[in-house]
């Protein structure tokens, strides 16, 4: 008997009080917040896809889209966050399938000619989640 692939569903980052920042129709996970998979869906989480980085520079808030590359939820994954448009905005997405949690850590590298360290910061990371649909 051939086993078929599970049906999947892609969900955007939901609004979570104190954990997300809304901006232009997306919800961005704040740095240093631990997100439990059950917050997204009771069904198994298969992939996490970084969508955009939210940042503030000189008091102006903006977002930078990312290449949407799904990251498989398997074991402990440390996925680098970096955009082609603004490579100085960096971070890490840590996914731990055993504890069923993820965390976004920002670690900004600043170029003096583009950003001032005291006035620029990463505010959040927008994600999409691919979950297995209930049978």
Short mmCIF file of C-alpha atoms in Angstrom, two decimals:
data_model
loop_
_atom_site.label_atom_id
_atom_site.label_comp_id
_atom_site.label_asym_id
_atom_site.label_seq_id
_atom_site.Cartn_x
_atom_site.Cartn_y
_atom_site.Cartn_z
CA UNK A 1 0.00 0.00 0.00
CA UNK A 2 1.34 3.45 -0.93
CA UNK A 3 1.10 6.02 1.81
CA UNK A 4 -0.01 9.42 0.53
CA UNK A 5 1.55 12.69 1.64
CA UNK A 6 -0.42 14.45 4.38
CA UNK A 7 -2.64 17.34 3.36
CA UNK A 8 -1.19 20.64 4.51
CA UNK A 9 -2.43 24.09 5.35
CA UNK A 10 -0.36 27.31 5.44
CA UNK A 11 -1.17 29.73 8.25
CA UNK A 12 0.17 33.27 8.75
CA UNK A 13 1.59 34.38 12.10
CA UNK A 14 -1.48 35.05 14.25
CA UNK A 15 -1.94 38.09 16.46
CA UNK A 16 -0.62 37.20 19.90
CA UNK A 17 -0.88 39.83 22.63
CA UNK A 18 2.55 40.92 23.93
CA UNK A 19 4.35 38.56 21.46
CA UNK A 20 3.64 40.07 18.03
CA UNK A 21 3.73 43.48 16.38
CA UNK A 22 1.19 44.17 13.58
CA UNK A 23 2.45 46.10 10.54
CA UNK A 24 0.93 46.41 7.04
CA UNK A 25 -1.23 43.30 7.34
CA UNK A 26 1.43 41.03 8.85
CA UNK A 27 2.12 40.03 12.45
CA UNK A 28 5.79 40.02 13.42
CA UNK A 29 7.14 37.86 16.24
CA UNK A 30 9.14 40.02 18.65
CA UNK A 31 12.75 39.03 19.34
CA UNK A 32 13.46 36.85 22.39
CA UNK A 33 9.85 35.58 22.63
CA UNK A 34 9.45 31.79 22.86
CA UNK A 35 6.49 30.66 20.76
CA UNK A 36 4.83 27.33 21.52
CA UNK A 37 3.69 25.41 18.42
CA UNK A 38 0.24 24.86 20.01
CA UNK A 39 -0.28 28.64 19.70
CA UNK A 40 -0.32 28.12 15.93
CA UNK A 41 -2.15 24.81 15.57
CA UNK A 42 -2.94 21.63 17.50
CA UNK A 43 -1.91 19.61 14.42
CA UNK A 44 1.76 18.84 13.65
CA UNK A 45 3.87 21.77 12.43
CA UNK A 46 5.81 20.71 9.31
CA UNK A 47 7.52 23.89 8.06
CA UNK A 48 8.21 27.45 9.22
CA UNK A 49 8.75 30.05 6.50
CA UNK A 50 10.31 33.46 7.27
CA UNK A 51 8.35 36.11 5.33
CA UNK A 52 9.69 39.55 6.32
CA UNK A 53 11.81 41.40 8.87
CA UNK A 54 10.39 44.44 10.64
CA UNK A 55 12.92 47.10 11.66
CA UNK A 56 13.14 50.64 12.88
CA UNK A 57 15.78 53.12 11.76
CA UNK A 58 15.89 56.72 12.91
CA UNK A 59 12.36 56.34 14.25
CA UNK A 60 10.89 55.07 10.97
CA UNK A 61 9.38 51.56 10.97
CA UNK A 62 9.63 49.52 7.76
CA UNK A 63 9.70 45.92 6.65
CA UNK A 64 11.93 44.00 4.26
CA UNK A 65 10.57 40.93 2.46
CA UNK A 66 12.55 37.70 2.55
CA UNK A 67 12.88 34.87 0.08
CA UNK A 68 10.20 32.46 1.22
CA UNK A 69 12.24 29.33 1.89
CA UNK A 70 10.39 26.81 4.11
CA UNK A 71 12.43 25.46 7.03
CA UNK A 72 11.56 21.87 7.96
CA UNK A 73 10.60 21.32 11.58
CA UNK A 74 12.89 18.43 12.42
CA UNK A 75 15.15 18.21 15.46
CA UNK A 76 16.77 21.47 16.52
CA UNK A 77 17.30 23.92 13.66
CA UNK A 78 19.13 27.24 13.83
CA UNK A 79 18.17 29.11 10.66
CA UNK A 80 20.01 32.35 9.77
CA UNK A 81 17.80 35.35 9.06
CA UNK A 82 19.26 37.75 6.49
CA UNK A 83 17.67 39.72 3.67
CA UNK A 84 19.25 40.43 0.31
CA UNK A 85 17.91 43.99 0.35
CA UNK A 86 19.37 44.89 3.78
CA UNK A 87 22.03 42.29 4.66
CA UNK A 88 23.03 44.26 7.75
CA UNK A 89 19.76 43.18 9.44
CA UNK A 90 20.51 39.72 10.79
CA UNK A 91 19.12 37.23 13.22
CA UNK A 92 18.49 33.58 13.98
CA UNK A 93 15.33 31.53 14.04
CA UNK A 94 15.66 28.61 16.45
CA UNK A 95 13.17 25.78 15.94
CA UNK A 96 13.07 22.89 18.41
CA UNK A 97 10.72 20.08 17.42
CA UNK A 98 11.31 18.13 20.66
CA UNK A 99 10.08 20.98 22.88
CA UNK A 100 7.62 22.16 20.17
CA UNK A 101 8.85 25.75 20.48
CA UNK A 102 10.57 28.39 18.39
CA UNK A 103 12.38 31.63 19.13
CA UNK A 104 13.62 34.56 17.04
CA UNK A 105 16.90 36.16 18.09
CA UNK A 106 18.06 39.35 16.43
CA UNK A 107 21.76 40.09 16.18
CA UNK A 108 22.11 43.16 14.04
CA UNK A 109 25.28 43.98 12.12
CA UNK A 110 25.38 47.69 11.39
CA UNK A 111 27.10 49.56 8.56
CA UNK A 112 27.85 53.12 9.73
CA UNK A 113 27.05 54.65 6.34
CA UNK A 114 23.50 53.21 6.33
CA UNK A 115 22.39 52.84 9.95
CA UNK A 116 23.35 54.22 13.31
CA UNK A 117 23.57 51.49 15.97
CA UNK A 118 21.83 53.60 18.59
CA UNK A 119 18.84 54.33 16.35
CA UNK A 120 18.35 51.07 14.41
CA UNK A 121 16.85 47.85 15.63
CA UNK A 122 15.11 44.72 14.44
CA UNK A 123 11.58 44.71 15.83
CA UNK A 124 10.24 41.37 14.60
CA UNK A 125 10.03 38.53 12.11
CA UNK A 126 6.89 37.60 10.15
CA UNK A 127 6.43 33.87 9.66
CA UNK A 128 4.14 31.44 7.88
CA UNK A 129 3.48 27.99 9.25
CA UNK A 130 2.73 24.87 7.24
CA UNK A 131 0.76 22.43 9.36
CA UNK A 132 -0.65 19.00 8.73
CA UNK A 133 -4.40 19.13 8.25
CA UNK A 134 -6.45 16.93 10.57
CA UNK A 135 -7.66 13.75 8.88
#
